Coordinates of C-alpha atoms and ligand atoms in Angstrom, one line a residue:
M20 CA 14.3 4.8 31.1
R21 CA 15.0 2.9 28.2
R22 CA 16.9 2.7 25.2
T23 CA 17.4 0.6 22.0
Q24 CA 19.0 0.9 18.8
V25 CA 16.0 1.8 16.6
G26 CA 12.5 3.3 17.7
I27 CA 10.0 2.3 15.1
V28 CA 6.9 4.3 15.1
G29 CA 3.8 2.4 13.8
A30 CA 2.9 -1.5 13.4
G31 CA 1.6 -1.2 9.7
P32 CA 3.6 -2.9 7.0
A33 CA 6.6 -0.6 7.1
G34 CA 6.9 -0.8 10.6
L35 CA 6.8 -4.5 11.3
V36 CA 8.6 -5.5 8.2
L37 CA 11.3 -3.1 9.1
S38 CA 11.7 -4.7 12.7
H39 CA 12.0 -8.3 11.0
L40 CA 14.5 -7.1 8.7
L41 CA 17.1 -5.5 11.9
Y42 CA 16.1 -8.5 14.1
R43 CA 17.8 -10.8 11.2
Q44 CA 20.5 -8.7 11.5
G45 CA 21.2 -8.5 14.8
I46 CA 20.0 -5.2 15.8
E47 CA 17.5 -4.4 18.5
S48 CA 14.5 -2.5 17.7
V49 CA 11.2 -1.2 19.9
V50 CA 8.0 -0.9 17.7
L51 CA 5.3 1.6 19.5
E52 CA 1.5 1.7 17.7
S53 CA -1.1 3.9 18.9
R54 CA -4.0 1.3 18.3
T55 CA -5.0 -2.1 19.6
R56 CA -3.4 -5.7 18.1
E57 CA -6.9 -6.4 17.2
Y58 CA -7.3 -2.8 15.4
V59 CA -4.2 -3.3 13.1
Q60 CA -4.7 -6.9 12.3
E61 CA -8.5 -6.5 11.3
R62 CA -8.2 -3.4 9.3
V63 CA -9.3 -3.9 5.8
R64 CA -6.7 -2.2 3.3
A65 CA -5.3 -3.7 0.3
G66 CA -4.3 -7.2 -0.7
V67 CA -2.0 -7.4 -3.8
L68 CA 1.7 -8.5 -3.3
E69 CA 4.1 -8.0 -5.7
Q70 CA 6.8 -10.5 -6.4
N71 CA 9.5 -8.7 -4.4
T72 CA 7.2 -8.4 -1.5
V73 CA 6.4 -12.2 -1.5
D74 CA 10.2 -13.2 -1.8
L75 CA 11.1 -10.6 1.1
L76 CA 8.2 -12.2 3.5
T77 CA 9.4 -15.7 2.5
D78 CA 13.0 -14.8 3.0
L79 CA 12.1 -13.3 6.3
G80 CA 10.5 -16.9 7.5
V81 CA 6.7 -15.5 7.5
G82 CA 5.7 -16.3 4.1
E83 CA 4.4 -20.0 5.1
R84 CA 0.5 -19.2 5.6
M85 CA 0.8 -16.6 2.6
R86 CA 2.2 -19.5 0.4
R87 CA -0.5 -21.9 1.6
E88 CA -3.1 -19.5 1.6
G89 CA -2.6 -16.6 -1.0
L90 CA -3.5 -17.1 -4.6
V91 CA -0.8 -16.6 -7.1
H92 CA -2.0 -14.7 -10.2
R93 CA 0.0 -14.6 -13.6
G94 CA -2.1 -12.0 -15.0
I95 CA -4.8 -9.4 -15.1
E96 CA -7.6 -8.4 -17.2
L97 CA -8.2 -4.7 -18.6
R98 CA -12.0 -4.5 -19.7
F99 CA -13.3 -1.8 -22.1
Q100 CA -16.1 -1.4 -24.5
G101 CA -17.6 -4.7 -23.0
R102 CA -14.5 -7.0 -24.0
G103 CA -11.7 -8.5 -21.7
H104 CA -8.1 -8.1 -22.7
R105 CA -5.5 -10.3 -20.6
I106 CA -2.1 -8.8 -19.7
D107 CA 0.1 -12.0 -19.2
F108 CA 2.6 -11.5 -16.8
D109 CA 4.1 -14.7 -16.9
E110 CA 5.1 -14.4 -20.5
L111 CA 5.9 -10.7 -20.6
T112 CA 7.9 -10.5 -17.2
G113 CA 9.9 -13.9 -17.4
G114 CA 7.6 -15.8 -15.4
R115 CA 6.9 -13.1 -12.3
A116 CA 3.5 -13.2 -10.6
I117 CA 1.9 -11.2 -8.0
T118 CA 0.1 -13.1 -4.9
I119 CA -3.6 -12.4 -3.7
Y120 CA -3.0 -12.3 0.3
A121 CA -4.8 -9.3 2.5
Q122 CA -2.6 -7.0 4.1
A123 CA -4.7 -7.7 7.4
E124 CA -3.2 -11.4 6.9
V125 CA 0.5 -10.0 6.5
I126 CA 0.0 -8.1 9.8
K127 CA -1.0 -11.2 11.5
D128 CA 1.8 -13.2 10.5
L129 CA 4.4 -10.4 11.3
I130 CA 3.1 -9.6 14.2
D131 CA 2.7 -13.4 15.3
A132 CA 6.5 -14.1 14.3
R133 CA 7.5 -11.0 16.5
L134 CA 6.1 -11.7 19.5
A135 CA 7.0 -15.5 19.3
A136 CA 10.9 -14.3 18.7
G137 CA 10.2 -12.3 22.1
Q138 CA 10.8 -9.0 20.4
P139 CA 8.7 -5.6 21.6
I140 CA 5.5 -4.4 20.4
V141 CA 4.0 -1.6 22.7
F142 CA -0.2 -1.3 21.3
E143 CA -2.1 1.5 22.4
A144 CA 0.8 3.9 22.8
E145 CA -0.5 7.0 24.2
N146 CA 1.2 10.3 23.5
V147 CA 3.6 9.3 21.2
S148 CA 6.1 12.2 20.2
V149 CA 9.7 12.3 18.7
H150 CA 12.4 14.6 20.1
N151 CA 16.2 15.6 19.6
L152 CA 15.9 14.3 15.7
E153 CA 19.0 16.3 14.9
G154 CA 21.1 14.9 17.6
P155 CA 23.1 11.6 17.9
R156 CA 20.5 10.5 20.6
P157 CA 17.2 10.9 19.6
S158 CA 14.2 9.8 21.7
I159 CA 10.6 8.8 21.5
Q160 CA 8.1 9.7 24.6
F161 CA 5.1 7.8 25.3
R162 CA 2.7 6.4 27.7
K163 CA 2.0 2.5 28.2
D164 CA -1.6 3.8 28.9
K165 CA -3.6 6.7 29.9
D166 CA -2.9 6.0 33.5
S167 CA 0.9 5.5 33.4
E168 CA 3.7 7.7 33.6
P169 CA 5.3 8.9 30.5
E170 CA 8.3 7.1 29.3
E171 CA 11.4 8.1 27.2
L172 CA 12.9 5.6 24.8
F173 CA 16.2 6.7 23.6
C174 CA 17.4 5.4 20.0
D175 CA 20.4 5.7 17.7
F176 CA 17.4 6.1 15.1
I177 CA 13.9 6.8 14.8
A178 CA 11.9 5.1 11.9
G179 CA 8.5 7.1 11.1
C180 CA 6.6 4.2 9.8
D181 CA 3.4 5.8 11.6
G182 CA 1.2 6.6 8.1
F183 CA -0.2 9.3 6.7
H184 CA -1.9 10.6 9.7
G185 CA 1.2 10.1 11.8
V186 CA 3.0 12.2 14.4
C187 CA 7.0 11.7 12.7
R188 CA 6.6 13.9 9.5
P189 CA 4.5 16.9 11.5
S190 CA 7.7 16.7 13.9
I191 CA 10.0 17.8 11.1
P192 CA 10.0 21.7 11.0
N193 CA 8.0 22.6 7.8
E194 CA 10.7 24.5 6.1
A195 CA 12.8 21.0 6.0
L196 CA 10.3 19.4 3.9
T197 CA 8.7 19.9 0.6
V198 CA 5.4 18.5 -0.6
Y199 CA 4.5 17.3 -4.2
E200 CA 0.8 16.3 -4.6
R201 CA -2.1 15.5 -6.8
G202 CA -5.8 15.0 -5.8
Y203 CA -8.4 13.4 -7.8
P204 CA -11.8 14.5 -8.2
F205 CA -13.2 11.0 -7.2
A206 CA -12.6 8.2 -4.6
W207 CA -13.6 4.4 -4.5
L208 CA -16.4 2.7 -2.8
G209 CA -15.2 -0.8 -1.9
I210 CA -16.8 -3.8 -0.9
L211 CA -16.1 -7.2 0.6
A212 CA -18.9 -9.7 -0.4
E213 CA -19.4 -13.3 0.6
A214 CA -19.0 -14.4 -3.0
P215 CA -16.9 -16.6 -5.0
P216 CA -14.9 -14.2 -7.0
S217 CA -16.4 -13.8 -10.8
S218 CA -13.1 -14.3 -12.5
E219 CA -9.7 -16.1 -11.7
E220 CA -7.9 -12.7 -12.2
L221 CA -8.1 -9.2 -11.3
V222 CA -10.4 -7.0 -13.7
Y223 CA -9.9 -3.6 -14.3
S224 CA -12.8 -2.2 -16.1
H225 CA -13.3 1.3 -17.9
H226 CA -16.8 2.3 -18.5
D227 CA -18.5 5.5 -19.4
R228 CA -20.1 5.5 -16.0
G229 CA -16.8 5.3 -14.4
F230 CA -13.9 2.8 -13.3
A231 CA -15.3 -0.5 -11.8
L232 CA -12.5 -3.1 -10.3
L233 CA -13.1 -6.4 -9.3
S234 CA -10.6 -8.0 -7.0
M235 CA -10.6 -10.9 -4.0
R236 CA -9.3 -12.2 -1.0
S237 CA -9.7 -15.7 -1.4
R238 CA -11.7 -18.4 -3.0
Q239 CA -14.8 -17.2 -0.9
L240 CA -14.7 -13.7 -0.7
S241 CA -14.7 -10.8 -3.5
R242 CA -13.6 -7.5 -3.1
L243 CA -14.8 -4.9 -5.3
Y244 CA -14.6 -1.3 -6.1
L245 CA -16.5 1.5 -8.1
Q246 CA -15.3 5.0 -9.0
C247 CA -17.7 7.5 -7.0
P248 CA -17.5 11.2 -6.6
G249 CA -15.2 12.5 -3.9
D250 CA -17.6 13.5 -1.4
E251 CA -19.9 10.6 -1.9
N252 CA -21.8 9.3 1.3
I253 CA -21.8 5.7 1.7
N254 CA -25.4 5.7 3.2
D255 CA -26.4 6.5 -0.4
W256 CA -25.4 3.1 -1.7
P257 CA -27.8 0.4 -0.3
D258 CA -26.6 -3.0 -1.5
E259 CA -28.6 -3.4 -4.5
R260 CA -27.6 -0.2 -5.8
I261 CA -23.7 -1.1 -5.5
W262 CA -24.5 -4.6 -7.2
Q263 CA -26.5 -2.6 -10.0
E264 CA -23.5 -0.4 -10.6
L265 CA -21.1 -3.1 -10.7
R266 CA -23.2 -5.4 -13.1
T267 CA -23.3 -2.3 -15.4
R268 CA -19.9 -1.3 -15.4
L269 CA -18.2 -5.0 -15.6
A270 CA -20.6 -6.1 -18.1
C271 CA -18.9 -8.3 -20.6
D272 CA -20.0 -10.6 -23.2
G273 CA -21.1 -14.2 -21.8
W274 CA -20.0 -13.4 -18.2
T275 CA -22.0 -12.8 -15.0
L276 CA -21.0 -11.1 -12.0
T277 CA -21.5 -13.6 -8.7
E278 CA -23.4 -11.6 -5.8
G279 CA -23.4 -12.5 -2.1
P280 CA -23.9 -10.8 1.1
I281 CA -22.0 -7.5 1.4
L282 CA -19.7 -7.9 4.9
Q283 CA -18.1 -4.5 4.9
K284 CA -18.3 -1.3 2.8
G285 CA -16.5 2.0 2.7
I286 CA -15.0 4.9 0.8
T287 CA -11.3 5.2 0.0
E288 CA -10.1 8.8 -0.9
M289 CA -7.7 9.1 -3.6
R290 CA -4.1 11.3 -4.0
S291 CA -0.9 11.2 -5.0
W292 CA 1.4 12.6 -2.3
V293 CA 5.2 12.8 -1.7
V294 CA 7.4 14.7 1.1
E295 CA 11.1 15.3 0.2
P296 CA 13.4 14.4 1.7
M297 CA 12.3 11.5 3.8
Q298 CA 14.8 11.9 6.4
F299 CA 15.3 14.8 8.9
G300 CA 18.5 14.1 11.1
R301 CA 18.2 10.8 12.6
L302 CA 14.6 10.5 11.8
F303 CA 13.9 8.1 8.6
L304 CA 10.4 8.1 7.1
A305 CA 9.3 5.1 5.4
G306 CA 5.8 4.0 3.7
D307 CA 2.6 6.4 3.8
S308 CA 4.3 8.7 6.1
A309 CA 6.2 10.0 3.1
H310 CA 4.1 9.0 0.3
I311 CA 0.6 8.1 -0.7
V312 CA -0.3 6.6 -4.1
P313 CA -3.9 6.0 -5.5
P314 CA -4.8 2.5 -5.2
T315 CA -5.1 1.6 -8.9
G316 CA -2.3 -0.7 -9.4
A317 CA -2.2 -1.6 -5.7
K318 CA 1.4 -0.1 -5.0
G319 CA 1.0 1.4 -1.2
L320 CA 2.1 -1.6 1.0
N321 CA 4.6 -3.0 -1.9
L322 CA 6.3 0.7 -1.7
A323 CA 6.2 0.8 2.1
V324 CA 8.2 -2.6 2.1
A325 CA 10.7 -1.2 -0.5
D326 CA 11.3 2.1 1.7
V327 CA 12.3 -0.3 4.6
R328 CA 14.4 -2.9 2.9
I329 CA 16.5 0.1 1.7
L330 CA 16.5 1.5 5.5
A331 CA 17.4 -1.9 7.0
R332 CA 20.2 -2.1 4.5
A333 CA 21.4 1.4 5.8
I334 CA 21.0 0.8 9.2
A335 CA 22.8 -2.5 9.0
E336 CA 25.9 -1.0 7.1
F337 CA 26.1 2.1 9.8
Y338 CA 26.3 -0.9 12.7
S339 CA 28.9 -3.2 10.8
S340 CA 31.2 -0.3 9.5
G341 CA 30.3 3.0 11.3
S342 CA 29.7 4.6 7.7
C343 CA 26.8 6.7 6.9
G344 CA 27.0 6.2 3.4
L345 CA 23.7 4.4 3.0
L346 CA 21.8 6.0 5.5
D347 CA 22.8 9.7 3.7
T348 CA 21.6 8.5 0.5
Y349 CA 18.4 6.8 1.9
S350 CA 16.2 9.5 0.7
D351 CA 17.5 9.4 -2.7
T352 CA 17.6 5.8 -3.2
C353 CA 14.0 5.4 -2.1
L354 CA 12.7 8.5 -4.0
R355 CA 13.9 7.1 -7.3
R356 CA 11.4 4.3 -6.9
V357 CA 8.7 6.3 -5.3
W358 CA 8.6 8.5 -8.1
K359 CA 8.2 5.4 -10.4
V360 CA 5.4 3.8 -9.0
Q361 CA 4.0 7.5 -8.4
R362 CA 4.0 7.7 -12.1
F363 CA 2.7 3.9 -12.9
S364 CA -0.2 4.5 -10.1
W365 CA -1.2 8.0 -11.7
W366 CA -0.9 6.4 -15.0
M367 CA -3.2 3.4 -14.4
T368 CA -5.6 6.1 -12.8
S369 CA -5.5 8.2 -15.6
M370 CA -5.9 5.5 -18.2
L371 CA -9.1 3.9 -16.3
H372 CA -11.1 6.5 -14.6
R373 CA -13.7 8.8 -15.6
F374 CA -12.7 12.4 -15.3
D375 CA -15.7 15.0 -15.2
S376 CA -13.4 17.6 -16.9
D377 CA -12.6 15.3 -19.8
N378 CA -14.5 16.0 -23.1
A379 CA -15.1 13.6 -25.7
F380 CA -11.8 13.9 -27.2
D381 CA -10.4 12.9 -23.8
R382 CA -12.5 9.8 -23.7
R383 CA -11.6 8.7 -27.3
R384 CA -7.9 9.2 -26.4
Q385 CA -8.2 6.8 -23.2
L386 CA -9.9 4.0 -25.3
G387 CA -6.9 4.6 -27.5
E388 CA -4.6 4.0 -24.7
L389 CA -6.3 1.0 -23.8
D390 CA -6.1 -0.4 -27.2
Y391 CA -2.4 0.3 -27.5
V392 CA -2.0 -1.2 -24.0
T393 CA -3.9 -4.4 -25.0
S394 CA -2.3 -4.9 -28.5
S395 CA 1.2 -3.7 -28.4
R396 CA 3.7 -6.0 -26.7
A397 CA 5.9 -3.1 -25.8
A398 CA 3.3 -1.4 -24.0
A399 CA 2.1 -4.4 -22.2
Q400 CA 5.5 -5.6 -21.2
S401 CA 6.0 -1.8 -19.5
L402 CA 2.2 -2.3 -17.4
A403 CA 3.2 -5.7 -16.5
E404 CA 7.1 -5.0 -15.2
N405 CA 5.4 -2.1 -13.3
Y406 CA 2.5 -4.4 -11.9
V407 CA 4.7 -7.0 -10.7
G408 CA 7.0 -4.9 -9.2
L409 CA 10.0 -2.7 -10.5
P410 CA 13.1 -4.7 -9.6
M411 CA 14.9 -3.6 -6.3
E412 CA 17.8 -1.6 -6.5
Ligands
APR16 N1 1.9 6.6 17.3 C1 2.1 5.4 17.1 N2 1.2 4.5 15.9 C2 0.8 5.6 15.3 C3 0.6 6.7 15.3 C4 1.3 7.2 16.4 N3 1.1 8.5 16.7 N4 0.1 7.5 14.3 C5 -0.2 6.5 13.3 N5 0.5 5.3 14.2 C6 -0.1 3.7 13.3 C7 -1.4 3.4 12.6 O1 -2.3 3.0 13.8 C8 -0.7 2.3 12.0 O2 -0.8 1.0 12.4 O3 1.2 3.4 12.2 C9 0.6 2.6 11.5 C10 0.8 3.1 10.0 O4 0.4 2.0 9.2 P1 0.0 2.1 7.8 O5 -0.9 3.2 7.6 O6 -0.5 1.1 7.3 O7 1.1 2.8 6.9 P2 2.6 1.8 6.2 O8 3.0 0.8 7.3 O9 3.4 2.9 5.8 O10 1.8 1.0 5.2 C11 1.4 1.6 3.9 O11 -0.3 0.0 4.2 O12 -2.7 0.3 4.7 C12 -1.8 0.4 3.8 O13 -2.7 1.9 2.3 C13 -1.6 1.6 3.1 O14 -0.9 0.4 1.4 C14 -0.5 1.4 2.2 C15 0.7 0.5 3.2
PHB17 C1 -7.7 -4.7 -3.6 O1 -8.0 -6.2 -3.8 O2 -8.0 -4.4 -2.4 C2 -6.9 -3.9 -4.9 C3 -6.8 -4.9 -5.8 C4 -6.1 -3.9 -6.9 C5 -6.0 -2.4 -6.8 C6 -6.3 -2.0 -5.8 C7 -6.9 -2.7 -4.6 O3 -5.4 -2.2 -7.9

């Protein structure tokens, strides 16, 4: 039998950043993760960090490699009707930027720093379950491995940072939660290619055949995406078909796509999803366990980090003054940002993708919107301030 102040379920961006924020305040926590260390460190996920996220990681002392290896981008390109239009973040937001640095690298840095500080992460935790959420002493039951005895970790608080498919949210009675969701009738086919990025900055391309995105992980690695049907089978996409489609959808005067060996490919579902409230008794949900955004605009990781920043502040207030004030408003505070970010991700998705239900009017309207965003300073500024990250509360 063990105890800790905060039991954290999940070693994704939400759980690990929370553990560092708490440690900095002298608050003890245990992170329980069902996968292996290698698995969480190698998972190919997002790669765009908002200025807020970069500043926080730097502040936590885990930003050194990010500063060395990350690529700072001061704008993005919107491409439509074969022409590129730059959105200049630097000028539109007063010098804010984004950093391209893979989530997997962020995770490695966070895990290394936590273990170096002698703080616990239990990888490959089996049969994780959460209990007594409404009482003063919630607990997490788990096994260190398949053959060991079940253990119980008693906590003051539990942070459910275990993603969309985790155990924390399903442990809350259904009637205590309301779900808001919107599906999209398409997905993204993503590749990682050993090819220098064909553009300095990210390119979001609107095309009659569907959306395409040029992103990157480093100066040697391109990350590219194609909108595809929701039920697409990756086996129907041999490498040459992928490159052909990317060339078509990203085509632009005087520009060529650099190609190279495809190292990894996969299909990402798209959905907008929110659960309210993000708290039940002493269980607090953060990150993907509470909300999912479609990847257009790259907000998932950044929103997870914003949640745990609010949660850490609330928990710190509890230990320093005994007040539950910030804990009680945790969900409302997070949800204000969550809905603004949901709006932005939905809007970017709607503006850039081909919806089969759209008629000719809708397609012209989309082009009108892209024209507006790239020709009106007010509209471009709205995109820019959301993309680099809205101010923290
Ligand atoms: N017990 C312990 N850990 C679990 C359990 C469980 N029952 N279920 C899931 N996990 C772990 C997962 O293996 C994963 O490592 O919880 C972690 C959740 O991490 P993420 O899914 O990355 O979620 P989050 O930290 O909220 O970050 C959200 O990261 O991966 C992206 O698309 C995601 O951008 C979004 C952001
Ligand atoms: C990525 O590089 O994986 C990426 C970039 C921008 C997005 C989504 C994903 O909008």
